[in-house]
Amino acid sequence: MSGLKKNIVFNTLLSVSQILFPLVTFPYASRILGPEGMGAVNFADNFITYFLIFSALGIPLYGVREIAKVKHDSIALGRVYSELIFIHLVTSLISIVVLLGISLSSDKLFSNFQLYQIGMAILLGNVFIAEWFFQGIEKFKYIAIRTVLIRLFTIILLFALVHTVADRNTYYALNLVATLLAAATNMYSVSKLVKISFKNLTLRHHLKPLFIIFSNSIITTIYLVFDTIILGFLTSDVYVGYYSASMRISKISLAVIGVLSAVLLPRLTIAFKAENWAEARLLLHKSINFVVFLSIPIAIGTYCLSEEIIRLFAGQKYLPAVSSLQILCFIVVFVGMAQVFAHQILLPLHQERKILYASLFGVFVSLGLNFLLIPIYKQNGAAISSLATECSVTMLLFFFSFKLFKVKFPVLETLQALFTSALFFLIKMLVLKISSLPIVVVIITVPLCGLVYLFMQVWVWKNRNVLEVLAGFGPLKFLQKI
């Protein structure tokens, strides 16, 4: 198996764990904490996200690119790692001081001060995770195994320690446990690979590109989580709980859609640097087709089963979240495409400014629509704003990307995916004649829809990208003849 295929397999394992673990933990936590408790935790988590983005200063993306450039030079690798980890540590300490000051001076934040204290510890621990280092040297097997083991451990802690609404601080503290475990194991692994030294560091040449990527990251975060912040201030924790439930469910699938972004960034950086346009175009063609193939059925399938999903994974108390989930489920399509344009085309081509311009546009769209719609439509207003923002940002990124590097967009494959996914509604109608229990409807409908979709893609549309992937597995080699 080639190195790229291995990386995709391990990153897929990681992404599947990102889907499966919330399917186990979220239904339990949402029922124990209720909409108000989950709303308070999610409000704090979204607020602290701003400080995580500020302290990271764009290093998670910039670091992958810079590490990939020097991964075969151990001395340069150690120097780049040391410089970036030092910058991250300084900005994190500044962020902790600022967060402490805001938490003590705001009545809304101070009422849940323990949550923000946990957030400060997460800020510090996040410095030493340095996932970008392992992505840059393409150690996806290590990332996947370590992450899955830590997640399994935190699930055990969740069921052992969280039993009542009063345990919401403990629930949030599980994020800190996961952060500290990841940081400890990563620092140990890094120390075995490179020499870490904070002597004679040259930081200045990192600051300009970092500032551009950071500006984009913080601006992107504004429109990604500011909807929750505005909703929290203009309404109450209950509506935040409804919105957070629908947003969390709609974004679970993004873990799978994002599989190729992390794997392809180092490869595309090298391909663009070597001006190997044919290799870059081939990788991007596969990536776009991958997003279309997965995101469209996921979006339509989630819309089709939205009520059953909310009842099953959040509970009866969260039924007002059904309508917002039906709006948000289409975000997966736009975010998937945005990742291709931003992370796989513009970033490797050093066009960070273009990503920044698209994010700025998204901020104006988000802020305008949130303040306009939330007072009237509550969580649904926030959902409409989020979808409209992601759509507008993706369109602008598409314009910037294809102006620089033209890749054929799979229009026919998109239409085929839409047509096939429309059959999901018919399948659900047939299943409802058997049972209306949410768990039965989901368990029967999802596999049936998946099989019908795959059958149509292979035998009716004869999708070459799907056939190529499936034919790579021994028992399915016969598909090469189709």
Tab-separated table of C-alpha atoms in Angstrom:
chain	number	residue	atom	x	y	z
A	1	MET	CA	0.000	0.000	0.000
A	2	SER	CA	1.396	3.418	-0.965
A	3	GLY	CA	2.270	6.012	1.653
A	4	LEU	CA	-0.613	8.241	0.564
A	5	LYS	CA	-3.146	5.387	0.797
A	6	LYS	CA	-1.852	4.438	4.251
A	7	ASN	CA	-2.199	8.042	5.411
A	8	ILE	CA	-5.747	8.172	4.079
A	9	VAL	CA	-6.614	4.894	5.828
A	10	PHE	CA	-5.281	6.075	9.203
A	11	ASN	CA	-6.838	9.514	8.853
A	12	THR	CA	-10.120	7.812	7.968
A	13	LEU	CA	-9.820	5.732	11.163
A	14	LEU	CA	-9.298	8.965	13.081
A	15	SER	CA	-12.289	10.590	11.404
A	16	VAL	CA	-14.539	7.585	12.008
A	17	SER	CA	-13.633	7.792	15.694
A	18	GLN	CA	-14.636	11.464	15.622
A	19	ILE	CA	-18.057	10.340	14.434
A	20	LEU	CA	-18.570	7.248	16.578
A	21	PHE	CA	-17.449	8.678	19.918
A	22	PRO	CA	-19.890	11.625	19.880
A	23	LEU	CA	-22.630	9.148	18.957
A	24	VAL	CA	-21.851	7.427	22.261
A	25	THR	CA	-21.120	10.443	24.467
A	26	PHE	CA	-23.546	13.102	23.207
A	27	PRO	CA	-26.819	11.212	23.786
A	28	TYR	CA	-25.703	10.438	27.343
A	29	ALA	CA	-24.411	13.921	28.174
A	30	SER	CA	-27.348	15.755	26.593
A	31	ARG	CA	-29.844	13.777	28.663
A	32	ILE	CA	-27.878	14.140	31.909
A	33	LEU	CA	-27.136	17.875	31.595
A	34	GLY	CA	-30.304	18.931	29.725
A	35	PRO	CA	-30.563	21.875	27.281
A	36	GLU	CA	-29.599	24.461	29.918
A	37	GLY	CA	-26.541	22.580	31.205
A	38	MET	CA	-25.315	21.731	27.704
A	39	GLY	CA	-25.990	25.318	26.675
A	40	ALA	CA	-23.783	26.680	29.485
A	41	VAL	CA	-20.940	24.300	28.613
A	42	ASN	CA	-21.184	25.015	24.881
A	43	PHE	CA	-21.323	28.773	25.463
A	44	ALA	CA	-18.124	28.578	27.533
A	45	ASP	CA	-16.473	26.252	25.016
A	46	ASN	CA	-17.262	28.582	22.113
A	47	PHE	CA	-16.043	31.597	24.057
A	48	ILE	CA	-12.758	29.870	24.919
A	49	THR	CA	-12.366	28.828	21.276
A	50	TYR	CA	-11.529	32.457	20.465
A	51	PHE	CA	-8.589	32.320	22.853
A	52	LEU	CA	-7.465	28.958	21.488
A	53	ILE	CA	-7.398	30.437	17.992
A	54	PHE	CA	-5.572	33.556	19.154
A	55	SER	CA	-2.945	31.600	21.053
A	56	ALA	CA	-2.418	29.168	18.140
A	57	LEU	CA	-1.658	32.174	15.887
A	58	GLY	CA	-2.226	30.167	12.709
A	59	ILE	CA	0.441	27.591	13.648
A	60	PRO	CA	-1.779	24.478	13.106
A	61	LEU	CA	-1.919	25.238	9.353
A	62	TYR	CA	1.359	27.089	8.911
A	63	GLY	CA	3.239	24.457	10.913
A	64	VAL	CA	2.116	21.587	8.640
A	65	ARG	CA	3.393	23.423	5.577
A	66	GLU	CA	6.719	24.470	7.111
A	67	ILE	CA	7.412	21.068	8.702
A	68	ALA	CA	6.635	19.331	5.394
A	69	LYS	CA	9.307	21.452	3.680
A	70	VAL	CA	12.108	20.338	6.053
A	71	LYS	CA	10.931	16.885	7.154
A	72	HIS	CA	14.040	15.209	5.692
A	73	ASP	CA	16.459	17.546	7.537
A	74	SER	CA	16.483	16.658	11.255
A	75	ILE	CA	18.388	19.809	12.289
A	76	ALA	CA	16.052	22.164	10.413
A	77	LEU	CA	13.067	20.134	11.650
A	78	GLY	CA	14.084	20.625	15.283
A	79	ARG	CA	14.707	24.326	14.738
A	80	VAL	CA	11.329	24.971	13.084
A	81	TYR	CA	9.510	22.992	15.778
A	82	SER	CA	11.295	24.830	18.611
A	83	GLU	CA	10.566	28.241	17.093
A	84	LEU	CA	6.877	27.567	16.532
A	85	ILE	CA	6.311	25.944	19.937
A	86	PHE	CA	7.980	28.930	21.631
A	87	ILE	CA	5.730	31.394	19.780
A	88	HIS	CA	2.674	29.313	20.716
A	89	LEU	CA	3.685	29.253	24.392
A	90	VAL	CA	4.099	33.046	24.577
A	91	THR	CA	0.738	33.756	22.892
A	92	SER	CA	-0.998	31.185	25.114
A	93	LEU	CA	0.252	32.818	28.313
A	94	ILE	CA	-1.012	36.177	27.043
A	95	SER	CA	-4.379	34.598	26.199
A	96	ILE	CA	-4.720	33.087	29.671
A	97	VAL	CA	-4.135	36.463	31.327
A	98	VAL	CA	-6.714	38.157	29.081
A	99	LEU	CA	-9.278	35.369	29.591
A	100	LEU	CA	-8.811	35.576	33.360
A	101	GLY	CA	-9.436	39.324	33.311
A	102	ILE	CA	-12.587	39.022	31.195
A	103	SER	CA	-13.932	36.115	33.272
A	104	LEU	CA	-13.563	38.101	36.504
A	105	SER	CA	-15.142	41.271	35.096
A	106	SER	CA	-18.179	39.776	33.290
A	107	ASP	CA	-21.145	38.679	35.419
A	108	LYS	CA	-22.297	36.134	32.802
A	109	LEU	CA	-18.865	34.526	32.638
A	110	PHE	CA	-18.120	34.776	36.356
A	111	SER	CA	-21.349	32.885	37.158
A	112	ASN	CA	-19.663	29.839	35.548
A	113	PHE	CA	-16.089	30.763	36.507
A	114	GLN	CA	-14.971	27.155	37.028
A	115	LEU	CA	-15.688	26.389	33.366
A	116	TYR	CA	-13.376	29.218	32.326
A	117	GLN	CA	-10.661	28.074	34.728
A	118	ILE	CA	-10.769	24.700	32.999
A	119	GLY	CA	-10.570	26.542	29.692
A	120	MET	CA	-7.397	28.341	30.807
A	121	ALA	CA	-5.741	25.002	31.578
A	122	ILE	CA	-6.817	23.701	28.161
A	123	LEU	CA	-5.192	26.762	26.586
A	124	LEU	CA	-1.857	25.957	28.181
A	125	GLY	CA	-2.014	22.235	27.461
A	126	ASN	CA	-2.931	22.841	23.835
A	127	VAL	CA	0.521	24.358	23.214
A	128	PHE	CA	2.257	21.034	23.629
A	129	ILE	CA	-0.073	18.877	21.514
A	130	ALA	CA	1.534	20.255	18.319
A	131	GLU	CA	-0.447	17.994	16.006
A	132	TRP	CA	0.880	19.984	13.058
A	133	PHE	CA	4.340	18.463	13.584
A	134	PHE	CA	3.117	14.895	13.058
A	135	GLN	CA	0.898	15.925	10.143
A	136	GLY	CA	3.862	17.631	8.495
A	137	ILE	CA	6.049	14.502	8.733
A	138	GLU	CA	3.012	12.380	7.749
A	139	LYS	CA	2.838	10.299	10.935
A	140	PHE	CA	-0.894	9.733	10.607
A	141	LYS	CA	-0.748	6.222	12.071
A	142	TYR	CA	0.624	7.606	15.338
A	143	ILE	CA	-1.980	10.398	15.435
A	144	ALA	CA	-4.855	7.983	14.813
A	145	ILE	CA	-3.853	5.339	17.385
A	146	ARG	CA	-3.032	7.866	20.095
A	147	THR	CA	-6.256	9.825	19.581
A	148	VAL	CA	-8.498	6.753	19.559
A	149	LEU	CA	-6.964	5.439	22.804
A	150	ILE	CA	-7.366	8.801	24.557
A	151	ARG	CA	-10.975	9.079	23.404
A	152	LEU	CA	-11.759	5.615	24.701
A	153	PHE	CA	-10.316	6.590	28.081
A	154	THR	CA	-12.372	9.798	28.269
A	155	ILE	CA	-15.544	7.861	27.424
A	156	ILE	CA	-14.899	5.596	30.399
A	157	LEU	CA	-14.419	8.693	32.588
A	158	LEU	CA	-17.641	10.227	31.252
A	159	PHE	CA	-19.793	7.293	32.350
A	160	ALA	CA	-17.898	6.972	35.634
A	161	LEU	CA	-17.989	10.634	36.694
A	162	VAL	CA	-20.926	12.446	35.029
A	163	HIS	CA	-24.278	11.504	36.575
A	164	THR	CA	-26.229	14.718	37.312
A	165	VAL	CA	-26.637	18.305	36.079
A	166	ALA	CA	-24.209	19.341	38.837
A	167	ASP	CA	-21.452	17.435	36.983
A	168	ARG	CA	-21.305	19.830	34.045
A	169	ASN	CA	-17.886	21.149	35.134
A	170	THR	CA	-16.622	17.577	35.292
A	171	TYR	CA	-18.031	16.975	31.807
A	172	TYR	CA	-16.103	19.937	30.418
A	173	ALA	CA	-12.983	18.935	32.365
A	174	LEU	CA	-12.819	15.729	30.316
A	175	ASN	CA	-11.583	17.959	27.458
A	176	LEU	CA	-8.716	19.007	29.713
A	177	VAL	CA	-7.879	15.382	30.510
A	178	ALA	CA	-7.744	14.559	26.792
A	179	THR	CA	-5.610	17.646	26.112
A	180	LEU	CA	-3.065	16.834	28.816
A	181	LEU	CA	-2.757	13.196	27.750
A	182	ALA	CA	-2.253	14.180	24.110
A	183	ALA	CA	0.283	16.854	25.082
A	184	ALA	CA	2.315	14.469	27.262
A	185	THR	CA	2.471	11.686	24.660
A	186	ASN	CA	3.244	14.095	21.812
A	187	MET	CA	6.048	15.866	23.641
A	188	TYR	CA	7.619	12.507	24.490
A	189	SER	CA	7.397	11.400	20.851
A	190	VAL	CA	8.785	14.683	19.506
A	191	SER	CA	11.742	14.523	21.887
A	192	LYS	CA	12.650	11.135	20.373
A	193	LEU	CA	12.616	12.530	16.825
A	194	VAL	CA	14.230	15.980	17.046
A	195	LYS	CA	16.322	18.107	19.359
A	196	ILE	CA	14.217	20.781	21.085
A	197	SER	CA	16.154	23.942	21.944
A	198	PHE	CA	15.076	27.486	22.718
A	199	LYS	CA	18.558	28.962	22.175
A	200	ASN	CA	19.354	31.234	19.219
A	201	LEU	CA	15.799	31.145	17.852
A	202	THR	CA	14.969	33.191	14.746
A	203	LEU	CA	11.309	34.073	15.004
A	204	ARG	CA	10.888	37.103	12.768
A	205	HIS	CA	10.582	35.246	9.435
A	206	HIS	CA	7.606	33.295	10.821
A	207	LEU	CA	5.650	36.321	11.995
A	208	LYS	CA	4.364	37.762	8.703
A	209	PRO	CA	2.891	34.538	7.251
A	210	LEU	CA	1.671	33.541	10.715
A	211	PHE	CA	-0.088	36.867	11.153
A	212	ILE	CA	-1.909	36.459	7.835
A	213	ILE	CA	-2.995	32.883	8.612
A	214	PHE	CA	-3.862	33.887	12.181
A	215	SER	CA	-5.974	36.801	10.958
A	216	ASN	CA	-7.845	34.403	8.728
A	217	SER	CA	-8.263	31.879	11.572
A	218	ILE	CA	-9.587	34.403	14.071
A	219	ILE	CA	-11.909	35.942	11.484
A	220	THR	CA	-13.152	32.504	10.436
A	221	THR	CA	-13.757	31.665	14.089
A	222	ILE	CA	-15.826	34.826	14.472
A	223	TYR	CA	-18.397	33.600	11.998
A	224	LEU	CA	-18.102	29.953	13.087
A	225	VAL	CA	-18.790	30.438	16.792
A	226	PHE	CA	-20.048	33.994	17.106
A	227	ASP	CA	-23.547	32.783	16.283
A	228	THR	CA	-23.515	30.826	19.565
A	229	ILE	CA	-22.117	33.802	21.479
A	230	ILE	CA	-24.758	36.199	20.076
A	231	LEU	CA	-27.498	33.615	20.674
A	232	GLY	CA	-26.334	33.249	24.286
A	233	PHE	CA	-26.337	36.975	24.971
A	234	LEU	CA	-29.595	37.761	23.116
A	235	THR	CA	-31.607	34.757	24.340
A	236	SER	CA	-30.780	32.133	27.000
A	237	ASP	CA	-28.759	28.974	27.614
A	238	VAL	CA	-31.767	26.850	26.623
A	239	TYR	CA	-31.741	28.146	23.021
A	240	VAL	CA	-27.970	27.737	22.969
A	241	GLY	CA	-28.544	24.127	24.001
A	242	TYR	CA	-30.991	23.562	21.113
A	243	TYR	CA	-28.649	25.202	18.621
A	244	SER	CA	-25.546	23.426	19.920
A	245	ALA	CA	-27.286	20.052	19.608
A	246	SER	CA	-28.209	20.639	15.970
A	247	MET	CA	-24.814	22.166	15.138
A	248	ARG	CA	-22.906	19.328	16.802
A	249	ILE	CA	-24.901	16.665	14.945
A	250	SER	CA	-24.586	18.472	11.601
A	251	LYS	CA	-20.818	18.794	11.986
A	252	ILE	CA	-20.099	15.206	13.049
A	253	SER	CA	-19.836	14.232	9.397
A	254	LEU	CA	-17.235	16.934	8.733
A	255	ALA	CA	-14.687	14.607	10.313
A	256	VAL	CA	-14.999	12.272	7.326
A	257	ILE	CA	-15.109	15.072	4.757
A	258	GLY	CA	-11.913	16.516	6.229
A	259	VAL	CA	-9.959	13.257	5.863
A	260	LEU	CA	-8.148	14.321	2.685
A	261	SER	CA	-7.380	17.907	3.738
A	262	ALA	CA	-4.906	16.902	6.447
A	263	VAL	CA	-3.376	14.140	4.302
A	264	LEU	CA	-3.056	16.137	1.085
A	265	LEU	CA	-1.685	19.420	2.465
A	266	PRO	CA	1.918	18.123	2.812
A	267	ARG	CA	1.721	16.384	-0.593
A	268	LEU	CA	0.240	19.404	-2.374
A	269	THR	CA	2.768	21.746	-0.732
A	270	ILE	CA	5.588	19.643	-2.205
A	271	ALA	CA	3.836	19.283	-5.605
A	272	PHE	CA	3.247	23.029	-5.979
A	273	LYS	CA	6.769	23.820	-4.770
A	274	ALA	CA	8.207	21.471	-7.424
A	275	GLU	CA	5.748	22.897	-10.017
A	276	ASN	CA	4.417	19.397	-10.595
A	277	TRP	CA	1.087	20.672	-11.904
A	278	ALA	CA	-0.120	17.311	-13.211
A	279	GLU	CA	0.288	15.650	-9.796
A	280	ALA	CA	-1.420	18.576	-8.049
A	281	ARG	CA	-4.319	18.553	-10.508
A	282	LEU	CA	-4.812	14.788	-10.091
A	283	LEU	CA	-4.857	15.029	-6.284
A	284	LEU	CA	-7.308	17.942	-6.335
A	285	HIS	CA	-9.607	16.213	-8.825
A	286	LYS	CA	-9.848	13.186	-6.520
A	287	SER	CA	-10.377	15.396	-3.485
A	288	ILE	CA	-13.261	17.381	-5.003
A	289	ASN	CA	-14.947	14.192	-6.190
A	290	PHE	CA	-14.529	12.723	-2.713
A	291	VAL	CA	-16.312	15.720	-1.152
A	292	VAL	CA	-19.171	15.557	-3.657
A	293	PHE	CA	-19.543	11.784	-3.294
A	294	LEU	CA	-19.849	11.936	0.521
A	295	SER	CA	-21.217	15.351	1.480
A	296	ILE	CA	-24.382	15.369	-0.630
A	297	PRO	CA	-25.852	12.062	0.643
A	298	ILE	CA	-24.822	12.949	4.201
A	299	ALA	CA	-26.631	16.308	3.978
A	300	ILE	CA	-29.806	14.942	2.405
A	301	GLY	CA	-29.801	11.867	4.638
A	302	THR	CA	-29.538	14.046	7.752
A	303	TYR	CA	-32.404	16.250	6.521
A	304	CYS	CA	-34.531	13.192	5.826
A	305	LEU	CA	-33.951	11.718	9.302
A	306	SER	CA	-33.637	14.970	11.275
A	307	GLU	CA	-36.494	14.331	13.730
A	308	GLU	CA	-35.448	10.744	14.415
A	309	ILE	CA	-31.814	11.799	14.879
A	310	ILE	CA	-32.715	14.510	17.409
A	311	ARG	CA	-35.027	12.157	19.346
A	312	LEU	CA	-32.410	9.402	19.364
A	313	PHE	CA	-29.205	11.325	20.042
A	314	ALA	CA	-30.381	14.347	22.032
A	315	GLY	CA	-33.742	13.394	23.500
A	316	GLN	CA	-37.345	14.563	23.567
A	317	LYS	CA	-36.408	17.841	25.287
A	318	TYR	CA	-34.435	18.902	22.197
A	319	LEU	CA	-37.255	18.644	19.611
A	320	PRO	CA	-37.096	22.426	18.888
A	321	ALA	CA	-33.648	21.652	17.407
A	322	VAL	CA	-35.158	19.637	14.525
A	323	SER	CA	-35.787	22.661	12.307
A	324	SER	CA	-32.335	24.124	12.926
A	325	LEU	CA	-30.746	20.733	12.115
A	326	GLN	CA	-32.654	20.659	8.811
A	327	ILE	CA	-31.067	24.002	7.957
A	328	LEU	CA	-27.567	23.191	9.227
A	329	CYS	CA	-27.260	19.740	7.640
A	330	PHE	CA	-26.278	21.334	4.309
A	331	ILE	CA	-23.256	23.021	5.881
A	332	VAL	CA	-21.254	19.830	5.288
A	333	VAL	CA	-21.342	20.418	1.518
A	334	PHE	CA	-20.059	23.987	1.671
A	335	VAL	CA	-17.452	23.394	4.388
A	336	GLY	CA	-16.144	20.344	2.518
A	337	MET	CA	-15.652	22.395	-0.646
A	338	ALA	CA	-14.191	25.329	1.283
A	339	GLN	CA	-11.532	23.032	2.764
A	340	VAL	CA	-10.460	21.991	-0.723
A	341	PHE	CA	-10.231	25.555	-2.041
A	342	ALA	CA	-8.581	27.044	1.048
A	343	HIS	CA	-6.362	24.267	2.438
A	344	GLN	CA	-5.515	22.358	-0.730
A	345	ILE	CA	-5.158	25.138	-3.309
A	346	LEU	CA	-4.716	28.589	-1.778
A	347	LEU	CA	-2.614	27.628	1.262
A	348	PRO	CA	-0.024	25.491	-0.601
A	349	LEU	CA	0.237	28.292	-3.191
A	350	HIS	CA	0.977	30.776	-0.371
A	351	GLN	CA	-2.235	32.702	-1.084
A	352	GLU	CA	-3.174	33.206	2.570
A	353	ARG	CA	-4.436	36.702	1.813
A	354	LYS	CA	-7.150	35.344	-0.452
A	355	ILE	CA	-8.387	33.096	2.379
A	356	LEU	CA	-8.334	36.157	4.651
A	357	TYR	CA	-10.475	38.183	2.224
A	358	ALA	CA	-13.057	35.377	1.988
A	359	SER	CA	-13.171	35.086	5.789
A	360	LEU	CA	-13.653	38.846	6.191
A	361	PHE	CA	-16.577	38.687	3.812
A	362	GLY	CA	-17.994	35.844	5.893
A	363	VAL	CA	-17.753	37.928	9.064
A	364	PHE	CA	-19.887	40.718	7.591
A	365	VAL	CA	-22.488	38.246	6.348
A	366	SER	CA	-22.541	36.393	9.683
A	367	LEU	CA	-22.759	39.414	11.974
A	368	GLY	CA	-25.432	41.085	9.853
A	369	LEU	CA	-27.655	38.020	9.620
A	370	ASN	CA	-27.157	36.939	13.249
A	371	PHE	CA	-28.220	40.281	14.720
A	372	LEU	CA	-31.093	40.445	12.228
A	373	LEU	CA	-32.449	36.909	12.574
A	374	ILE	CA	-31.671	35.669	16.104
A	375	PRO	CA	-34.028	38.063	17.960
A	376	ILE	CA	-36.879	36.796	15.747
A	377	TYR	CA	-36.113	33.157	14.997
A	378	LYS	CA	-33.824	32.219	17.932
A	379	GLN	CA	-31.807	29.040	17.126
A	380	ASN	CA	-33.276	28.857	13.605
A	381	GLY	CA	-32.054	32.382	12.917
A	382	ALA	CA	-28.541	31.369	13.956
A	383	ALA	CA	-28.792	28.296	11.716
A	384	ILE	CA	-29.849	30.325	8.671
A	385	SER	CA	-27.006	32.741	9.316
A	386	SER	CA	-24.440	29.920	9.565
A	387	LEU	CA	-25.565	28.262	6.343
A	388	ALA	CA	-25.650	31.556	4.401
A	389	THR	CA	-22.197	32.483	5.702
A	390	GLU	CA	-20.596	29.159	4.755
A	391	CYS	CA	-22.188	29.335	1.317
A	392	SER	CA	-20.916	32.876	0.636
A	393	VAL	CA	-17.390	32.109	1.865
A	394	THR	CA	-17.204	28.938	-0.242
A	395	MET	CA	-18.299	30.805	-3.378
A	396	LEU	CA	-15.609	33.431	-2.887
A	397	LEU	CA	-12.923	30.809	-2.221
A	398	PHE	CA	-14.044	29.010	-5.376
A	399	PHE	CA	-13.573	32.214	-7.382
A	400	PHE	CA	-10.080	32.859	-5.965
A	401	SER	CA	-8.944	29.237	-6.365
A	402	PHE	CA	-10.044	28.598	-9.914
A	403	LYS	CA	-8.600	31.914	-11.024
A	404	LEU	CA	-5.163	30.657	-9.880
A	405	PHE	CA	-5.341	26.939	-10.602
A	406	LYS	CA	-8.115	25.501	-12.741
A	407	VAL	CA	-9.485	22.089	-11.817
A	408	LYS	CA	-12.492	20.544	-13.522
A	409	PHE	CA	-15.536	20.696	-11.247
A	410	PRO	CA	-17.556	17.438	-11.294
A	411	VAL	CA	-20.927	18.852	-12.379
A	412	LEU	CA	-22.249	15.519	-13.683
A	413	GLU	CA	-21.191	13.655	-10.524
A	414	THR	CA	-22.923	16.328	-8.418
A	415	LEU	CA	-26.211	15.903	-10.296
A	416	GLN	CA	-25.946	12.113	-10.000
A	417	ALA	CA	-25.368	12.367	-6.235
A	418	LEU	CA	-28.373	14.694	-5.828
A	419	PHE	CA	-30.678	12.454	-7.859
A	420	THR	CA	-29.604	9.292	-6.033
A	421	SER	CA	-29.879	10.912	-2.592
A	422	ALA	CA	-33.462	11.957	-3.342
A	423	LEU	CA	-34.369	8.261	-3.156
A	424	PHE	CA	-33.685	8.399	0.606
A	425	PHE	CA	-37.106	9.971	1.227
A	426	LEU	CA	-38.835	7.061	-0.505
A	427	ILE	CA	-36.795	4.558	1.507
A	428	LYS	CA	-37.751	6.282	4.768
A	429	MET	CA	-41.436	6.243	3.822
A	430	LEU	CA	-41.242	2.478	3.310
A	431	VAL	CA	-39.414	1.977	6.619
A	432	LEU	CA	-42.055	4.023	8.491
A	433	LYS	CA	-44.636	1.456	7.410
A	434	ILE	CA	-42.681	-1.084	9.492
A	435	SER	CA	-42.010	1.050	12.594
A	436	SER	CA	-41.985	4.667	13.759
A	437	LEU	CA	-39.541	4.135	16.643
A	438	PRO	CA	-36.575	6.506	16.054
A	439	ILE	CA	-33.910	3.868	16.734
A	440	VAL	CA	-35.566	1.361	14.370
A	441	VAL	CA	-36.067	3.967	11.634
A	442	VAL	CA	-32.426	5.132	11.830
A	443	ILE	CA	-30.914	1.631	12.080
A	444	ILE	CA	-32.854	0.363	9.038
A	445	THR	CA	-32.931	3.520	6.888
A	446	VAL	CA	-29.244	4.471	7.077
A	447	PRO	CA	-27.824	1.112	5.838
A	448	LEU	CA	-30.524	0.833	3.147
A	449	CYS	CA	-29.834	4.350	1.895
A	450	GLY	CA	-26.087	3.662	1.920
A	451	LEU	CA	-26.483	0.456	-0.090
A	452	VAL	CA	-28.811	2.059	-2.637
A	453	TYR	CA	-26.483	5.041	-3.024
A	454	LEU	CA	-23.424	2.824	-3.485
A	455	PHE	CA	-25.288	0.547	-5.936
A	456	MET	CA	-26.330	3.526	-8.059
A	457	GLN	CA	-22.819	4.995	-8.047
A	458	VAL	CA	-21.179	1.705	-9.076
A	459	TRP	CA	-23.673	-0.037	-11.357
A	460	VAL	CA	-25.782	2.797	-12.783
A	461	TRP	CA	-23.511	5.865	-12.919
A	462	LYS	CA	-20.264	3.835	-13.040
A	463	ASN	CA	-18.410	6.486	-11.019
A	464	ARG	CA	-14.740	5.895	-11.897
A	465	ASN	CA	-13.408	7.382	-8.649
A	466	VAL	CA	-15.599	5.099	-6.537
A	467	LEU	CA	-14.758	2.062	-8.654
A	468	GLU	CA	-11.029	2.793	-8.344
A	469	VAL	CA	-11.191	2.955	-4.553
A	470	LEU	CA	-13.378	-0.162	-4.137
A	471	ALA	CA	-11.349	-2.190	-6.640
A	472	GLY	CA	-8.297	-1.613	-4.444
A	473	PHE	CA	-9.716	-4.106	-1.917
A	474	GLY	CA	-8.901	-7.740	-2.735
A	475	PRO	CA	-12.435	-9.228	-2.830
A	476	LEU	CA	-13.670	-6.338	-5.012
A	477	LYS	CA	-11.024	-6.472	-7.750
A	478	PHE	CA	-13.699	-7.620	-10.196
A	479	LEU	CA	-15.005	-4.025	-10.210
A	480	GLN	CA	-12.004	-3.079	-12.384
A	481	LYS	CA	-13.845	-4.731	-15.299
A	482	ILE	CA	-16.912	-2.470	-15.033
